[in-house]
Short mmCIF file of C-alpha atoms in Angstrom, two decimals:
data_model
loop_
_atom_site.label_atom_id
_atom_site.label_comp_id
_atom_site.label_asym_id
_atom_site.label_seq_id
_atom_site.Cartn_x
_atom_site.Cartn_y
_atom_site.Cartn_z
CA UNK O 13 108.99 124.20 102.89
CA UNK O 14 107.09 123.15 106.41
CA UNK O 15 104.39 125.37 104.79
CA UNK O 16 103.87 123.30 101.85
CA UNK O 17 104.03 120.34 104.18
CA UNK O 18 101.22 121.10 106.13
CA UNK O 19 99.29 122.45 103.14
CA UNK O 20 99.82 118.21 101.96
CA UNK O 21 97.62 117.73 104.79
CA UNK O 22 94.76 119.86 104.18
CA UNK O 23 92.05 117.95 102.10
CA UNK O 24 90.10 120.97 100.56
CA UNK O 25 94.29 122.08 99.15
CA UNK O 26 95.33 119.25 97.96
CA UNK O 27 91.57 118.35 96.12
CA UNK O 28 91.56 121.14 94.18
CA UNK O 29 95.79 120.98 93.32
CA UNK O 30 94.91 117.60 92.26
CA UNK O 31 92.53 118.79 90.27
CA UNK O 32 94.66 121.66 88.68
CA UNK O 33 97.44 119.12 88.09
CA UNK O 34 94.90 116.98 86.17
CA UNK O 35 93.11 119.46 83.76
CA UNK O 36 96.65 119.39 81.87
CA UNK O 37 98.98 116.47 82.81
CA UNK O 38 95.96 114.27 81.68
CA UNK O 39 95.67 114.85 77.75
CA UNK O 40 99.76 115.47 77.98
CA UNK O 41 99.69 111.77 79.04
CA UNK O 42 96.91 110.52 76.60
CA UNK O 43 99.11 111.96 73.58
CA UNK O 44 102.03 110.37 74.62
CA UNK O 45 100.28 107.14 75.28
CA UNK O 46 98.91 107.63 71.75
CA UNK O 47 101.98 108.58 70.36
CA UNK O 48 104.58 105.87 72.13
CA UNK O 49 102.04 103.42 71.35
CA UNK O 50 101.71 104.10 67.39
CA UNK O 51 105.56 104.82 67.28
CA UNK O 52 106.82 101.43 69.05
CA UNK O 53 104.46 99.42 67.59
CA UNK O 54 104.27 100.25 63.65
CA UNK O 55 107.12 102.64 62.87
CA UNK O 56 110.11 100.33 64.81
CA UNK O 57 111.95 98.26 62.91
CA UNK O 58 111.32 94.31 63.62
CA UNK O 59 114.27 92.79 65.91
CA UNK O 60 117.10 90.84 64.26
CA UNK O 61 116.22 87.75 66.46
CA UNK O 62 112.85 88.70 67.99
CA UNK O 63 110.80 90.16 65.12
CA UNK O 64 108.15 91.33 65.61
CA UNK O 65 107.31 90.15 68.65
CA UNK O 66 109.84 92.54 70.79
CA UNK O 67 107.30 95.06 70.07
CA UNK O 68 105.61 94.38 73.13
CA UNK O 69 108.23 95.54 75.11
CA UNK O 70 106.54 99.08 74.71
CA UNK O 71 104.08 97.90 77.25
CA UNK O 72 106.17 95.17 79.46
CA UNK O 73 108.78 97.39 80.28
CA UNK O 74 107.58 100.83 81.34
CA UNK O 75 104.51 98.97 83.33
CA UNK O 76 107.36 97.00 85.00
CA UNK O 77 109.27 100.07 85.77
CA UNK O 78 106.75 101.88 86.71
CA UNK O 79 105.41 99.51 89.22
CA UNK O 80 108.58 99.60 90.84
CA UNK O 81 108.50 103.21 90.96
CA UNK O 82 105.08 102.82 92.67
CA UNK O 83 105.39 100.59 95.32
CA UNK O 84 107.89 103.34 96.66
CA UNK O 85 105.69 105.96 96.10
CA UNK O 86 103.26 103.80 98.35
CA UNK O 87 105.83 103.08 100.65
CA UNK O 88 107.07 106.67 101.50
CA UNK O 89 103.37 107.59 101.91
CA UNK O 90 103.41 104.98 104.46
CA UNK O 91 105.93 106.21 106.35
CA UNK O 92 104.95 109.60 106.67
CA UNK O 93 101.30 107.96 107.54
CA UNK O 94 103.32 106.62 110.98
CA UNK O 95 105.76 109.32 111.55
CA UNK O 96 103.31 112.27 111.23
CA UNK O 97 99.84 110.63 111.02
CA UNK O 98 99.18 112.66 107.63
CA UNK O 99 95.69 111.45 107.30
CA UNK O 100 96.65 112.63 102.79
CA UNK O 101 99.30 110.39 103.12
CA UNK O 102 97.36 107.56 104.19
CA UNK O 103 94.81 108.08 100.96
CA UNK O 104 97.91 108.45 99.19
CA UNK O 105 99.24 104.94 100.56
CA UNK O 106 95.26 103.28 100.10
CA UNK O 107 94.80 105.38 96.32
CA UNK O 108 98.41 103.71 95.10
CA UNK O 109 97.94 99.86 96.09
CA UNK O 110 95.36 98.74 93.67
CA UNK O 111 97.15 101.20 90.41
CA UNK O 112 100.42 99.27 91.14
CA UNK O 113 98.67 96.07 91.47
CA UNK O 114 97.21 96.92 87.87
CA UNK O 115 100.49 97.75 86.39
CA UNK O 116 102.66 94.41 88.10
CA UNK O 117 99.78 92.24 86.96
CA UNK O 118 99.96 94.25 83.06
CA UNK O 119 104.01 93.57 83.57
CA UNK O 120 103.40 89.75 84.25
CA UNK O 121 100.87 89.12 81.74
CA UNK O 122 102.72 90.85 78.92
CA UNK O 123 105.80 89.25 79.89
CA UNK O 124 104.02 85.87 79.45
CA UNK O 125 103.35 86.48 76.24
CA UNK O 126 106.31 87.61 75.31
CA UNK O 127 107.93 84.85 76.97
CA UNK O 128 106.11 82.24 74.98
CA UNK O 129 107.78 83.19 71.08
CA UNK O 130 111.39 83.80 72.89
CA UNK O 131 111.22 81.10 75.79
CA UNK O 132 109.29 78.79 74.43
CA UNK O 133 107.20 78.97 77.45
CA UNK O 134 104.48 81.60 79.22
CA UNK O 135 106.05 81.26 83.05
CA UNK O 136 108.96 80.40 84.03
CA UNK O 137 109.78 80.89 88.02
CA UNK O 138 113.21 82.54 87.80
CA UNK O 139 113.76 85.21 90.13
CA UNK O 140 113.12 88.17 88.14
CA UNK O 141 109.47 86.74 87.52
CA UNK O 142 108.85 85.28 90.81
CA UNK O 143 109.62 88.79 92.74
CA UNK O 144 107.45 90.61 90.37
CA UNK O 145 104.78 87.92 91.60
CA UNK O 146 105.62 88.27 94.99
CA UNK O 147 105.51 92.47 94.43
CA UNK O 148 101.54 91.45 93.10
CA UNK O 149 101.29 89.97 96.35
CA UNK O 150 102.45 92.80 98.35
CA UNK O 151 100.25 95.48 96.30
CA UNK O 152 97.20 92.98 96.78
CA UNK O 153 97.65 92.54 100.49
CA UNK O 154 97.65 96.62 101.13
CA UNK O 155 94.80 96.53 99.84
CA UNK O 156 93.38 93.70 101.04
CA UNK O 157 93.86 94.76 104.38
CA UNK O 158 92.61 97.90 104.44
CA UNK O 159 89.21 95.80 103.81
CA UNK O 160 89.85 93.42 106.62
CA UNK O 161 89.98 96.30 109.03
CA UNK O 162 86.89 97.77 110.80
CA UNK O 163 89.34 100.28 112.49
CA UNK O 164 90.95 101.96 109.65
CA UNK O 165 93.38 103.54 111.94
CA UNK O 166 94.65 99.94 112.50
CA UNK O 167 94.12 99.29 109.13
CA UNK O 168 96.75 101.99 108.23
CA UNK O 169 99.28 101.56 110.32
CA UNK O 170 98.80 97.53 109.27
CA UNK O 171 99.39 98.73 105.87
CA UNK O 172 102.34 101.01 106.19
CA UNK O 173 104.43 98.43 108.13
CA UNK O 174 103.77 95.95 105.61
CA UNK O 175 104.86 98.84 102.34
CA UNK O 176 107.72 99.05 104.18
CA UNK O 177 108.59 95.50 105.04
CA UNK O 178 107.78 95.10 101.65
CA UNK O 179 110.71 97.30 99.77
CA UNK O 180 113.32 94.70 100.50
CA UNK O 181 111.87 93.30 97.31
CA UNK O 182 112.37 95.92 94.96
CA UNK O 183 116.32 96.02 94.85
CA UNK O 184 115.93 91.91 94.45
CA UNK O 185 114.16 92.96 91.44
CA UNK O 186 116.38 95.41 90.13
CA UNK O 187 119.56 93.11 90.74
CA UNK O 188 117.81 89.60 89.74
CA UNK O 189 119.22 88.99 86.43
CA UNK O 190 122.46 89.90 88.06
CA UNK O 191 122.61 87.88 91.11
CA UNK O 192 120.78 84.58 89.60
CA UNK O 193 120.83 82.88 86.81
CA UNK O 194 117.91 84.35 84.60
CA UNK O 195 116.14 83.70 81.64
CA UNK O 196 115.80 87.52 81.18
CA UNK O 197 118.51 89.64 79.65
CA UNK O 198 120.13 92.36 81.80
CA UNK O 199 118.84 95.66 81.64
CA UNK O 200 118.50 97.17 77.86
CA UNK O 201 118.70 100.78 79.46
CA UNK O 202 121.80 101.79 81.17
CA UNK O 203 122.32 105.44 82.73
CA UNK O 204 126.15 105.10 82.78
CA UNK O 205 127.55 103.48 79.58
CA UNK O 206 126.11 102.82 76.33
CA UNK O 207 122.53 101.09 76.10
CA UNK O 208 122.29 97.92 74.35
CA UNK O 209 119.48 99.12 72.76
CA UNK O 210 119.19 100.63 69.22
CA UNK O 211 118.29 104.21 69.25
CA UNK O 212 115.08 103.94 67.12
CA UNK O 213 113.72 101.57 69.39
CA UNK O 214 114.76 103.21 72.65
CA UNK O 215 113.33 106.45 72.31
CA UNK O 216 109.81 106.07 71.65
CA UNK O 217 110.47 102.90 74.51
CA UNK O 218 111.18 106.28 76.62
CA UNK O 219 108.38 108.12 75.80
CA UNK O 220 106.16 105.18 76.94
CA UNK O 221 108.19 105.20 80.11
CA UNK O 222 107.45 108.80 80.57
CA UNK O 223 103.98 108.28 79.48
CA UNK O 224 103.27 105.52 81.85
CA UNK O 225 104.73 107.37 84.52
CA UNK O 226 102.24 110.61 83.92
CA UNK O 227 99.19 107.77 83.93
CA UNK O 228 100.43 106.50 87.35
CA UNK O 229 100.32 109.81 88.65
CA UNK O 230 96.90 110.99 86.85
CA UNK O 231 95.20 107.81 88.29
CA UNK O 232 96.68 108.24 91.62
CA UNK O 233 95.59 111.58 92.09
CA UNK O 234 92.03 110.58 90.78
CA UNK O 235 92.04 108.27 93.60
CA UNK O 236 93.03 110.50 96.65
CA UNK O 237 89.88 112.83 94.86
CA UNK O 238 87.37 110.25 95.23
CA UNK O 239 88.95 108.85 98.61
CA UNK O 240 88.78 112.53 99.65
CA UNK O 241 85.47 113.04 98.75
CA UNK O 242 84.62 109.63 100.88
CA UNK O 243 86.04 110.44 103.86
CA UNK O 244 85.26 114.06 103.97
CA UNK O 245 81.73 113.52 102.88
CA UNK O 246 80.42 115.21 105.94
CA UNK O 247 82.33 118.12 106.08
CA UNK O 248 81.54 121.63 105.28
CA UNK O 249 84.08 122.31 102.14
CA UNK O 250 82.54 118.45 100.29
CA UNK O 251 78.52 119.89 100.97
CA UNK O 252 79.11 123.10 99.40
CA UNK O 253 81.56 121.53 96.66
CA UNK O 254 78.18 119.41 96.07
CA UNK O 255 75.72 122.00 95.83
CA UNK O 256 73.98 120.86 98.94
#
């Protein structure tokens, strides 16, 4: 186990495992994408009150839940960053913030416009919507600070504090709908219980969870390469990888 560990912190090891990892979880992902995508959106049956316009929960949701899943991802990274001073987890930590800033901001834009035909509206600041703004915020100012840094050792540890500050907001989002009143419905998708969703439109809304998932992780890891390759630009292993 503390062998693996350590091998997380080698940069030559965990460039080429990335690069292993993405040779097949990469067109896995794109067929799903392809596949959730086609299924949700023309095979589904319209919604009794929705419609059609439901449909686009095949994108809201799993880039919502997926940014979620992120920001701990980013988070964890961070710790380990100031615990250990794992200079992978630290590219891990940078590589993450602007892919979950991608996904939250794909979360609030869909759910704008699927808020207009059901809410009559495009925003509305209940607290589901405002936390997933404020989680934007939080993903943004990672990486904004890592650019306001000359030291990036500061910068770091600037950046893992505020990842970690910065999970108190991801239960609020879970719970939201629960705890405030909320124009959003409580969650579709329960683990315990039966799901108030219809079978034929929760499993390909699974597969596009799954799928999202896999291109969180194949974008990640495409990061930490090129942040690798950045930072290790001088080094032996990075010339000869080059050719020079």
């Amino acid at each position: 186990m503390w062998s693996f560990f350590h091998k997380l912190g080698s940069p030559p090891w965990l460039y080429g495992i990335a690069g292993s990892i993405l040779r097949w979880l990469l067109p896995i992902t794109l067929c799903a994408l392809v596949l959730g995508t086609c299924w949700g959106l023309l095979y589904t049956s319209p919604d009794f009150r929705q419609g059609n316009s439901y449909r686009i929960i095949y994108l809201h949701v799993p880039a919502a839940v997926v940014a979620l899943a992120g920001y701990y991802v980013m988070a964890i990274a961070g710790a380990i960053s100031l615990i250990w001073r794992m200079k992978m987890a630290d590219i891990a930590m940078k590589s993450c913030a602007p892919i979950g800033a991608a996904l939250t901001f794909l979360a609030l834009v869909t759910g704008s416009i699927w808020g207009k035909p059901t809410w009559g509206t495009w925003w509305v600041w209940d607290a589901r919507v405002t936390s997933m703004l404020i989680l934007l915020f939080l993903y943004l100012g990672v990486v904004a600070l890592y650019e306001a840094y000359d030291n990036k050792a500061a910068a770091s540890k600037a950046c893992a504090v505020l990842s970690l500050v910065g999970t108190v907001n991801i239960p609020i989002i879970y719970k939201s709908v629960d705890w405030w009143y909320s124009l959003h419905q409580p969650a579709s998708i329960k683990f315990t219980g039966e799901s108030a969703i219809d079978p034929s439109m929760l499993y390909p809304l699974l597969l596009m969870i799954v799928a999202f998932y896999g291109l969180f992780t194949c974008a990640l890891l495409m990061n930490m390469r090129v942040e690798i390759l950045g930072r290790e630009s001088r080094t032996k292993w990075v010339r000869s990888l080059l050719g020079e």
